[in-house]
Coordinates of N, CA and C in Angstrom, one line a residue:
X10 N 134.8 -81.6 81.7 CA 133.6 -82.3 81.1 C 134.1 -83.6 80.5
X11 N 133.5 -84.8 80.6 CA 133.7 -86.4 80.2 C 133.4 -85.9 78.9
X12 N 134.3 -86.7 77.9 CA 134.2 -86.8 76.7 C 132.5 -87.2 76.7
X13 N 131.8 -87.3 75.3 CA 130.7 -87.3 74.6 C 131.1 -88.7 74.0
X14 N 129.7 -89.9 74.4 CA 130.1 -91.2 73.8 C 128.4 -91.7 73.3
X15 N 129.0 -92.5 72.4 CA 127.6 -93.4 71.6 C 126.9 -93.5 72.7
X16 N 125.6 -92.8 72.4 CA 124.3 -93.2 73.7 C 124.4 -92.5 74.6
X17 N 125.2 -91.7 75.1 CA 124.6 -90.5 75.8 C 123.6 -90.0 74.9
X18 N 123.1 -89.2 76.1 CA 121.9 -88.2 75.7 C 123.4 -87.1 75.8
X19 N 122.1 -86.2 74.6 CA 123.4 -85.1 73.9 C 122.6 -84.1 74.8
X20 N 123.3 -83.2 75.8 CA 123.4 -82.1 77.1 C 122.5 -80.6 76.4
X21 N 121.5 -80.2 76.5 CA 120.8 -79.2 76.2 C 121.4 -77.6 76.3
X22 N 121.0 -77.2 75.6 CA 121.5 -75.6 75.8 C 120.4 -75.1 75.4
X23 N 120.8 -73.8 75.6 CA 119.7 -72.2 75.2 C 121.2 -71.4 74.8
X24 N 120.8 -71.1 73.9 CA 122.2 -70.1 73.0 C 121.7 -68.9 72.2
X25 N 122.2 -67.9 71.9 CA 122.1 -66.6 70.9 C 122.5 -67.5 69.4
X26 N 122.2 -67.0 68.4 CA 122.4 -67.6 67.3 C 121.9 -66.8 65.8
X27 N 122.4 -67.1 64.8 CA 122.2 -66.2 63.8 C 121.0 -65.7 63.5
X28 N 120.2 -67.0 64.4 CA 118.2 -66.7 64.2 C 117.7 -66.1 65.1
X29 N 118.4 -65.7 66.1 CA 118.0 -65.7 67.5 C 118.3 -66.7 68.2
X30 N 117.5 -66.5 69.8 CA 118.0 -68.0 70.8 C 117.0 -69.2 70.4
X31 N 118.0 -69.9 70.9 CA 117.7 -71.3 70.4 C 117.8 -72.0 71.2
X32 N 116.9 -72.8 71.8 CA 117.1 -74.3 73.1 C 117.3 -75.4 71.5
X33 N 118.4 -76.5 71.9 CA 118.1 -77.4 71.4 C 117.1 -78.5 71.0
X34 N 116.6 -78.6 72.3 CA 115.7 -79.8 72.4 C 114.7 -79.3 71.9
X35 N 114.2 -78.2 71.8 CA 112.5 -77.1 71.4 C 113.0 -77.0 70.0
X36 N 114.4 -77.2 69.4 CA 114.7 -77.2 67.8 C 114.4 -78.2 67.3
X37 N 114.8 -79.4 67.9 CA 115.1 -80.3 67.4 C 113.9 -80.8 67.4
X38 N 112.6 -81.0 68.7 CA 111.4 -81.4 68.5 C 111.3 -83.2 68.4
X39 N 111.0 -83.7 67.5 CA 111.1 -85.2 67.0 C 111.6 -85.5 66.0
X40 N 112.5 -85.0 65.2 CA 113.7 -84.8 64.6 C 114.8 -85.3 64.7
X41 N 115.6 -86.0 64.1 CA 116.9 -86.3 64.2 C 117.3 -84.9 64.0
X42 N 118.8 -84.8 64.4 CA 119.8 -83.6 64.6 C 121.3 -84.0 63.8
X43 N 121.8 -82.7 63.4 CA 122.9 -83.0 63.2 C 123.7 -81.4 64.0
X44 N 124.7 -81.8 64.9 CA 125.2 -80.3 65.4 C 126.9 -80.4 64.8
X45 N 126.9 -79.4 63.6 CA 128.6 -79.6 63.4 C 129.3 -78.0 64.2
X46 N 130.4 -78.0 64.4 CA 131.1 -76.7 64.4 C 131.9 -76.3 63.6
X47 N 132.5 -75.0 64.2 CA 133.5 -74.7 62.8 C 134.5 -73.5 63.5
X48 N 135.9 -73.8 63.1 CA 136.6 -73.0 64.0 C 136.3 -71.5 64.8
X49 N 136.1 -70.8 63.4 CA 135.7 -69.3 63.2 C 135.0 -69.1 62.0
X50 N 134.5 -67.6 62.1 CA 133.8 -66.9 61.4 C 134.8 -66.6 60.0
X51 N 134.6 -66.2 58.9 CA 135.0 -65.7 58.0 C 136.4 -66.1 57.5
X52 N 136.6 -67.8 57.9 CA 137.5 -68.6 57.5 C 137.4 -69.4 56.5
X53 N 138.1 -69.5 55.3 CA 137.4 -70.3 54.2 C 137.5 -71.7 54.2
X54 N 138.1 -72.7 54.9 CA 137.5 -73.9 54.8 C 135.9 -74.5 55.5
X55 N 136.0 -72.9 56.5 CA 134.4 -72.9 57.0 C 132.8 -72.6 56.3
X56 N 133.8 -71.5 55.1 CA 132.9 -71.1 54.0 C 132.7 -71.8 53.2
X57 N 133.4 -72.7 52.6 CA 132.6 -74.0 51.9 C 131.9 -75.1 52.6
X58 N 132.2 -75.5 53.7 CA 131.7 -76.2 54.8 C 129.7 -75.7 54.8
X59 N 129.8 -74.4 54.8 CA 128.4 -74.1 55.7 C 127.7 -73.9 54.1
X60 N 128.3 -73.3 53.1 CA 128.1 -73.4 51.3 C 127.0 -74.6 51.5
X61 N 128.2 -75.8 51.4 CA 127.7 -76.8 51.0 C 126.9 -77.6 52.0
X62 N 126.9 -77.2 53.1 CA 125.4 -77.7 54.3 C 124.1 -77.1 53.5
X63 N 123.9 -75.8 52.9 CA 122.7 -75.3 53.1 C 122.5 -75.7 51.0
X64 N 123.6 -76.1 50.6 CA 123.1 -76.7 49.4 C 122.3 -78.6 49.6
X65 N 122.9 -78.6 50.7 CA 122.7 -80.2 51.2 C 121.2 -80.2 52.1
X66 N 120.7 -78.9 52.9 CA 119.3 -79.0 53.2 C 118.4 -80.3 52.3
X67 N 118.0 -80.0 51.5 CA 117.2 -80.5 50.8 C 116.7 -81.7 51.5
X68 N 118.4 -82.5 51.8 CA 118.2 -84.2 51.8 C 118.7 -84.4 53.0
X69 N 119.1 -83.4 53.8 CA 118.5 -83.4 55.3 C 117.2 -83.3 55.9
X70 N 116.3 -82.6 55.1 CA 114.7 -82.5 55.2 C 114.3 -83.7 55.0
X71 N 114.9 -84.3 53.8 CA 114.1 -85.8 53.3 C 114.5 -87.0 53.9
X72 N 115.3 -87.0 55.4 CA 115.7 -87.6 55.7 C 115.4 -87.0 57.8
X73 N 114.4 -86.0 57.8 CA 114.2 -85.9 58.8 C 115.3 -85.3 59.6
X74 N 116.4 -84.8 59.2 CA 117.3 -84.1 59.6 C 117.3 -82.5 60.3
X75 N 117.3 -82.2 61.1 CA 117.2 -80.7 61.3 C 119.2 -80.5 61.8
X76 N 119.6 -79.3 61.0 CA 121.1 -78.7 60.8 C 121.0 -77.7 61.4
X77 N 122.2 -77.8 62.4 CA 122.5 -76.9 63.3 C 124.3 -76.7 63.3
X78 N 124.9 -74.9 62.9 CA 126.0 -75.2 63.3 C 126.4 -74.3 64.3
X79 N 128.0 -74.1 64.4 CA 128.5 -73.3 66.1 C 129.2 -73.2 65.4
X80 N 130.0 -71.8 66.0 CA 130.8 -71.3 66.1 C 131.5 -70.2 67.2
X81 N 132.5 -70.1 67.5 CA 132.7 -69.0 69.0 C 132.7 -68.0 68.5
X82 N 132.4 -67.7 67.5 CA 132.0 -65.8 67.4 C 130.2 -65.9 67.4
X83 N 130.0 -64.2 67.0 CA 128.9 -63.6 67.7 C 128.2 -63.7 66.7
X84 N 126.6 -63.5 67.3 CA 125.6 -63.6 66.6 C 125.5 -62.9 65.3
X85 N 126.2 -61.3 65.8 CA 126.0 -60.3 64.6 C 127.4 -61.1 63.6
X86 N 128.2 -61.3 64.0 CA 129.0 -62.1 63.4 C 129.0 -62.8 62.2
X87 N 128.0 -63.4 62.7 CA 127.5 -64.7 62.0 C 126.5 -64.3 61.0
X88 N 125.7 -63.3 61.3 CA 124.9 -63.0 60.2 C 125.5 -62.0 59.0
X89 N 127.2 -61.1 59.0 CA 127.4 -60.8 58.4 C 128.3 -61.9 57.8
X90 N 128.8 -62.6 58.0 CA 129.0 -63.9 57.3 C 128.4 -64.5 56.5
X91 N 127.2 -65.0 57.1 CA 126.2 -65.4 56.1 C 126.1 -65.2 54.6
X92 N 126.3 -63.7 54.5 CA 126.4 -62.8 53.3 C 127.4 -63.1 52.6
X93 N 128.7 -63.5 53.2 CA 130.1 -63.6 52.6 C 129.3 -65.4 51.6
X94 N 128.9 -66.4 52.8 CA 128.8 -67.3 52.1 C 127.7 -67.5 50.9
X95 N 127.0 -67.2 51.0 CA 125.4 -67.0 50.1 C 126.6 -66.4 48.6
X96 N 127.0 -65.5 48.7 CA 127.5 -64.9 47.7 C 128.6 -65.8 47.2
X97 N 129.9 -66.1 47.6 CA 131.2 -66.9 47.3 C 130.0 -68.2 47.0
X98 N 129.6 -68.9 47.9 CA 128.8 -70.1 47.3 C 127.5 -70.6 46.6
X99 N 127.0 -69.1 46.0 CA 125.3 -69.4 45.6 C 124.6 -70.0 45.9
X100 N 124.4 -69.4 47.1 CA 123.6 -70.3 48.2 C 122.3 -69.5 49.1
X101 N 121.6 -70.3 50.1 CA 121.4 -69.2 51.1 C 121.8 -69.9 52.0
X102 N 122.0 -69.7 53.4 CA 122.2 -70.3 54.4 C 120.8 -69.9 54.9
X103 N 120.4 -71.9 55.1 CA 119.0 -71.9 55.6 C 119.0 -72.9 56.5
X104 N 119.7 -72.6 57.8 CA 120.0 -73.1 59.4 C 120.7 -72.3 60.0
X105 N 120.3 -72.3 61.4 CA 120.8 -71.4 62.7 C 122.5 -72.0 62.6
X106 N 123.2 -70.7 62.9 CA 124.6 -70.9 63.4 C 124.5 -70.3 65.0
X107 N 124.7 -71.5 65.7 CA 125.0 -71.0 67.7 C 126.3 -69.8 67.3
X108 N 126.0 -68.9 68.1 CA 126.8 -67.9 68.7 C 127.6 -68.6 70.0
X109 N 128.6 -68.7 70.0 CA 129.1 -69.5 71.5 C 130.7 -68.9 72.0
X110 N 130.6 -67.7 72.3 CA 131.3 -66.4 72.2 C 132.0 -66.9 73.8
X111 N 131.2 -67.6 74.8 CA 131.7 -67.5 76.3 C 131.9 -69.1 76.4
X112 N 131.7 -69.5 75.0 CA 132.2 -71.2 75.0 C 131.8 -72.4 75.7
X113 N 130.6 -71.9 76.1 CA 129.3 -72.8 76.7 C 129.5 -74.1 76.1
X114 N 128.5 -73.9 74.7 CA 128.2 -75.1 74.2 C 129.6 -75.7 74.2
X115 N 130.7 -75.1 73.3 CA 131.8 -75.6 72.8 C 132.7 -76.4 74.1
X116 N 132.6 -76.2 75.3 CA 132.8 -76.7 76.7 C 132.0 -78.1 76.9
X117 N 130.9 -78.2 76.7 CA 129.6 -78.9 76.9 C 129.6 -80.4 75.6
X118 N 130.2 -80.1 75.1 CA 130.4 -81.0 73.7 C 131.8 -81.3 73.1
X119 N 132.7 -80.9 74.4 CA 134.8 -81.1 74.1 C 134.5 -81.2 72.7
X120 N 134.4 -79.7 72.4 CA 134.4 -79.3 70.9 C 136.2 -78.8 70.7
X121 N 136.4 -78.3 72.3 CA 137.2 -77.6 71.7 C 138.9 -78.3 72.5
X122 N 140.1 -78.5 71.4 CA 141.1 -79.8 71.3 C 142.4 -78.4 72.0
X123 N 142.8 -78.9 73.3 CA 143.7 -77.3 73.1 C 145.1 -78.3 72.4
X124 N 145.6 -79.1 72.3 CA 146.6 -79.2 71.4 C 146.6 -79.0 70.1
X125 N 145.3 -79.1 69.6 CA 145.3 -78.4 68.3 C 144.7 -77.4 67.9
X126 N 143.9 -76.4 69.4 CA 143.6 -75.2 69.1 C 143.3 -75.0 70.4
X127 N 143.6 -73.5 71.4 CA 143.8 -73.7 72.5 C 142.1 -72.7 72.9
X128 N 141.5 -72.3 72.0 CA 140.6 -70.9 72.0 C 139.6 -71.4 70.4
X129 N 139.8 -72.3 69.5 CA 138.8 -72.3 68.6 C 138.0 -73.8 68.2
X130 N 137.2 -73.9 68.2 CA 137.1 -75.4 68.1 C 137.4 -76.2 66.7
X131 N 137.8 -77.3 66.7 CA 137.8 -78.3 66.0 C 136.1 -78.3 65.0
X132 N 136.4 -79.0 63.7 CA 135.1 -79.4 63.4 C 134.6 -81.0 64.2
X133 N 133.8 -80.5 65.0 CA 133.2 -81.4 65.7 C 131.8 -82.1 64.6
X134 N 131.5 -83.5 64.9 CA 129.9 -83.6 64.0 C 129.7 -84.8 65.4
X135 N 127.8 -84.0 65.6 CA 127.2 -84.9 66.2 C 126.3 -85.4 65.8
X136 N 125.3 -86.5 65.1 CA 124.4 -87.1 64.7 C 123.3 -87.2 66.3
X137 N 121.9 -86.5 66.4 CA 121.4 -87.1 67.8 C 120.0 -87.6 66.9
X138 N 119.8 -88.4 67.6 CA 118.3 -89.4 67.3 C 117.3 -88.6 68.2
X139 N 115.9 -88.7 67.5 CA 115.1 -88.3 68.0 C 114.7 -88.5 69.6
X140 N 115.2 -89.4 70.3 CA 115.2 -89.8 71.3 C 116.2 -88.6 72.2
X141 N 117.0 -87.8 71.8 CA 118.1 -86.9 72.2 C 119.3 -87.9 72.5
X142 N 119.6 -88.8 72.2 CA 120.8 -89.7 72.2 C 121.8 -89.8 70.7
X143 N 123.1 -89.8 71.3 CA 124.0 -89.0 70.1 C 124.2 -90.7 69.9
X144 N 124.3 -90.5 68.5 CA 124.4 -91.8 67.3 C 125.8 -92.0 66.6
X145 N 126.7 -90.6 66.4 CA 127.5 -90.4 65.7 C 128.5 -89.6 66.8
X146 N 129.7 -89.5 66.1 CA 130.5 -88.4 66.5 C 131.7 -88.3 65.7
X147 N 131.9 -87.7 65.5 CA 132.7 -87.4 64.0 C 133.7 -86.0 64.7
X148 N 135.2 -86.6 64.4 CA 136.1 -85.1 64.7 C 137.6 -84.8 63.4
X149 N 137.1 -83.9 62.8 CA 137.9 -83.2 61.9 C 139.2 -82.7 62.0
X150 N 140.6 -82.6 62.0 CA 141.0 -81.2 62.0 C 140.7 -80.0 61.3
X151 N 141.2 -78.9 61.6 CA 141.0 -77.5 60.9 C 141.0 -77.2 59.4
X152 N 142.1 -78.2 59.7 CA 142.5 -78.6 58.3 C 141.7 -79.2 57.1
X153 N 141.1 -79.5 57.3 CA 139.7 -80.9 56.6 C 138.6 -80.5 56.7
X154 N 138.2 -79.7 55.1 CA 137.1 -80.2 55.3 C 135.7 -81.1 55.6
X155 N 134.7 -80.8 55.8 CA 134.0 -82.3 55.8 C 132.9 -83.5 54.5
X156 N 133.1 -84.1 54.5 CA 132.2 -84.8 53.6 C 131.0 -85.0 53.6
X157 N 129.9 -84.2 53.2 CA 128.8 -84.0 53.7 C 128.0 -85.7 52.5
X158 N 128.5 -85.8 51.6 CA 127.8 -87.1 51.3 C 128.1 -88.3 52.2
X159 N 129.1 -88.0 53.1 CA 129.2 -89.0 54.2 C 128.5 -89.0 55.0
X160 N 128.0 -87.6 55.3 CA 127.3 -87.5 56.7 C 126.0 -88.0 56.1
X161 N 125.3 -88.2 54.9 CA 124.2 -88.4 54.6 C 124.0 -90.3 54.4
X162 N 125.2 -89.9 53.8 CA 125.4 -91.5 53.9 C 125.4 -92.6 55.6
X163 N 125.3 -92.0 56.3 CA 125.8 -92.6 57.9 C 124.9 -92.3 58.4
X164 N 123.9 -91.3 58.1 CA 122.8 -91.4 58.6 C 121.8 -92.1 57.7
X165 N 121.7 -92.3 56.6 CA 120.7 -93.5 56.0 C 121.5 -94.7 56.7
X166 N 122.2 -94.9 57.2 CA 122.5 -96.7 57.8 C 122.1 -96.8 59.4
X167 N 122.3 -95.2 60.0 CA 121.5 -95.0 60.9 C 119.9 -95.4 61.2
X168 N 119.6 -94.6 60.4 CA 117.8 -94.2 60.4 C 117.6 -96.1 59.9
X169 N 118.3 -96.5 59.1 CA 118.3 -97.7 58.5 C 118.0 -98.9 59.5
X170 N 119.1 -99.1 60.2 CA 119.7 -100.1 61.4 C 118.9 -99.9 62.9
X171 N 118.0 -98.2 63.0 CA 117.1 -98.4 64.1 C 116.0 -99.4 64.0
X172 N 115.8 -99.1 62.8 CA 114.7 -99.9 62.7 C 114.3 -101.5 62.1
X173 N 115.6 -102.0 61.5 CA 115.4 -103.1 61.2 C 117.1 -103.6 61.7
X174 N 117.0 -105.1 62.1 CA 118.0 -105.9 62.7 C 119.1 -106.4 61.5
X175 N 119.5 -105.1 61.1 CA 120.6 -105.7 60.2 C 121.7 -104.3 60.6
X176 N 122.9 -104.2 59.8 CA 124.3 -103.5 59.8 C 124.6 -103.4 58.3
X177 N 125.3 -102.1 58.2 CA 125.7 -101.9 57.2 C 127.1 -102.3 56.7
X178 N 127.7 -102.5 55.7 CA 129.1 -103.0 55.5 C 129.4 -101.7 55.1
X179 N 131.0 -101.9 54.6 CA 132.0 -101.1 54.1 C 131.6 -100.2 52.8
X180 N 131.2 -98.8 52.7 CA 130.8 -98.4 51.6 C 129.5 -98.5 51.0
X181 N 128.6 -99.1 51.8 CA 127.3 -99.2 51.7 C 126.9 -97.7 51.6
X182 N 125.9 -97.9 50.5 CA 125.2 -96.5 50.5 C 123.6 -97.2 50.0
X183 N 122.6 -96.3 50.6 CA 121.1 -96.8 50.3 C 120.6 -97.5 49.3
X184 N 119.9 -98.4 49.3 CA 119.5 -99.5 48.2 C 120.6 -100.7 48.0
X185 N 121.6 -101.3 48.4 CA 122.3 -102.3 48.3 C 122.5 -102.9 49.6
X186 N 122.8 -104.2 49.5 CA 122.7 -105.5 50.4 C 123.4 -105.2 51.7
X187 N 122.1 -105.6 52.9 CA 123.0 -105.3 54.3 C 123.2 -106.1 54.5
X188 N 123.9 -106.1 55.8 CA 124.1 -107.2 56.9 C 123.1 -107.6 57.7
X189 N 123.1 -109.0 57.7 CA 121.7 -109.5 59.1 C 122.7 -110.0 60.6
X190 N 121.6 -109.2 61.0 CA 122.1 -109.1 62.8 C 122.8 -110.5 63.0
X191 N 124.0 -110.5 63.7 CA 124.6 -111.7 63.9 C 123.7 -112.2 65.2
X192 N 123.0 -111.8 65.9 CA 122.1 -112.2 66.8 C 120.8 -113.2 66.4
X193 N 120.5 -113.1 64.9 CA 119.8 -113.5 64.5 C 119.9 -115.5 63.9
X194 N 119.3 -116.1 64.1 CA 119.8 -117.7 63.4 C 119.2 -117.3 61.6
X195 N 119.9 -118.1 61.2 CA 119.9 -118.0 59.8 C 118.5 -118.7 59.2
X196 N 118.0 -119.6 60.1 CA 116.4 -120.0 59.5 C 115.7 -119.0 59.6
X197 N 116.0 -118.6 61.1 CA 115.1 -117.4 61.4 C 115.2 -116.0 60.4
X198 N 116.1 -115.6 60.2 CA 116.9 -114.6 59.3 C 115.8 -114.9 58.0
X199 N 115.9 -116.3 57.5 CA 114.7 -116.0 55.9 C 113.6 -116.1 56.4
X200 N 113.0 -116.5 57.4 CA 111.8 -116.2 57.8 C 111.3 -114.5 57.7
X201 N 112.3 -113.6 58.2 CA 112.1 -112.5 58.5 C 112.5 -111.5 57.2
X202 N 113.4 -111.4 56.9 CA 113.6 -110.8 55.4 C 113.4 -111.7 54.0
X203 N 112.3 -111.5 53.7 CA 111.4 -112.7 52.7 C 112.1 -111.7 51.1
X204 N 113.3 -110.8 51.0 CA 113.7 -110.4 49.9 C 115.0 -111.4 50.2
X205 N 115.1 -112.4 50.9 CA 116.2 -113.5 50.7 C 117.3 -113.2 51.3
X206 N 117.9 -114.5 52.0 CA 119.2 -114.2 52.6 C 120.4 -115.0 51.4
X207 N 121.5 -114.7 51.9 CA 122.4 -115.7 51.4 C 123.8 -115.2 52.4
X208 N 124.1 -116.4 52.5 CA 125.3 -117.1 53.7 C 125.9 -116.7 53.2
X209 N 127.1 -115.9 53.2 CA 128.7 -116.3 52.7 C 129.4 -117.0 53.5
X210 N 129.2 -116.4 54.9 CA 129.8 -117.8 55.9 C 128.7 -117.5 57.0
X211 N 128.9 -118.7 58.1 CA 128.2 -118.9 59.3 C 127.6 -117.3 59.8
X212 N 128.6 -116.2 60.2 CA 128.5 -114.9 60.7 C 128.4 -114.1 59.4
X213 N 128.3 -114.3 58.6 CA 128.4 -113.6 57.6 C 126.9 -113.2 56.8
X214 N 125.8 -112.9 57.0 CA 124.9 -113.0 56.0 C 124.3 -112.0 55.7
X215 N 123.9 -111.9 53.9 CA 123.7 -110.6 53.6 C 122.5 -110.7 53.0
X216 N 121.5 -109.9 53.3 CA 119.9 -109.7 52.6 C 120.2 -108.4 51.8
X217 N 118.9 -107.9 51.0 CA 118.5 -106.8 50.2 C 118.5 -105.7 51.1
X218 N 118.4 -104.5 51.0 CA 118.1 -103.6 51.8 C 116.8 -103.4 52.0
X219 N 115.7 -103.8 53.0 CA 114.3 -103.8 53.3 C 113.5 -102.4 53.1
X220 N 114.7 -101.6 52.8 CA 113.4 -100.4 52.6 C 114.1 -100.2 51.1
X221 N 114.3 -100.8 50.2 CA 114.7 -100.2 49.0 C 113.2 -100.6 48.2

């Protein structure tokens, strides 16, 4: 399977899962997506990982997000797990974990690295746009956990940058100054964002953020 690149359309499945089966695309609906994995079941840098996903719902909902994770153990698996996490992280887990036991998905998404695991996956992260086209792709070792204010942060520059002709800089986080499209001419540029441009150089120009 070809690696997974910006702008493909992200490959559909039907899977067993901690909720039952699940097609992607019937999940995801008109939804942005986010699909992470996680090596195994009842491993603790997985147990804070999925902890702190279902403490992070909130602002995945407010953000049009639907969370989905994998794993190559079993469905029943996964639901006794669940219990381990809810408990160790005062939480509930409130998103489907894929069952991916015969390594479908994890095949289907080169989730899984054999030089750095020959049988478990890597944490993989996919960001897909409502359109079913992957936006992001993000790869972890086992070792690392992940930064979920990042993932929230990359998708406000995402949901951001679909819709209006600018880019985000270095460390941007919502409400501070983007970038205007270098495609753009600079007359044209204040014509269009009337919260003001300013040049720092020729290619360089920075407006307000239009939806703050």
């Amino acid at each position: 399977m070809a690696t997974l690149r910006l702008g493909d359309t992200a490959p559909n499945f039907t899977a067993d899962s901690s909720i039952g089966t699940i097609n992607l695309y019937d999940y995801l609906g008109d939804s942005w997506g986010i699909l992470f994995s996680h090596p195994a079941d009842f491993t603790p840098v997985c147990t804070t990982e999925l902890g702190t996903a279902a403490n992070f719902k909130g602002e995945f909902d407010k953000r049009n997000v639907k969370m989905l994770a994998l794993s190559v153990d079993g469905a029943a698996s996964h639901r006794d797990w669940i219990k381990d996490i809810n408990e160790v992280q005062n939480t509930t887990v409130n998103f489907p974990i894929i069952a991916d036991e015969d390594r479908k998905v994890s095949d289907l998404y080169d989730m899984i690295h054999p030089k750095a695991d020959s049988t478990l996956t890597v944490r993989s992260v996919f960001i897909i746009a409502p359109d079913k086209t992957i936006k992001l792709t993000l790869t972890y070792p086992a070792s690392t956990g992940r930064n979920f204010y990042e993932l929230l942060r990359v998708i406000d520059s995402l949901q951001l940058t679909a819709n209006h002709k600018v880019a985000t800089p270095a460390n941007w986080e919502h409400g501070q100054d983007v970038v205007v499209s270098p495609a753009i001419p600079t007359a044209e540029a204040r014509e269009m964002f009337k919260k003001g441009v300013k040049e720092v150089k020729p290619y360089l120009r920075m407006t307000p953020d239009p939806t703050a």
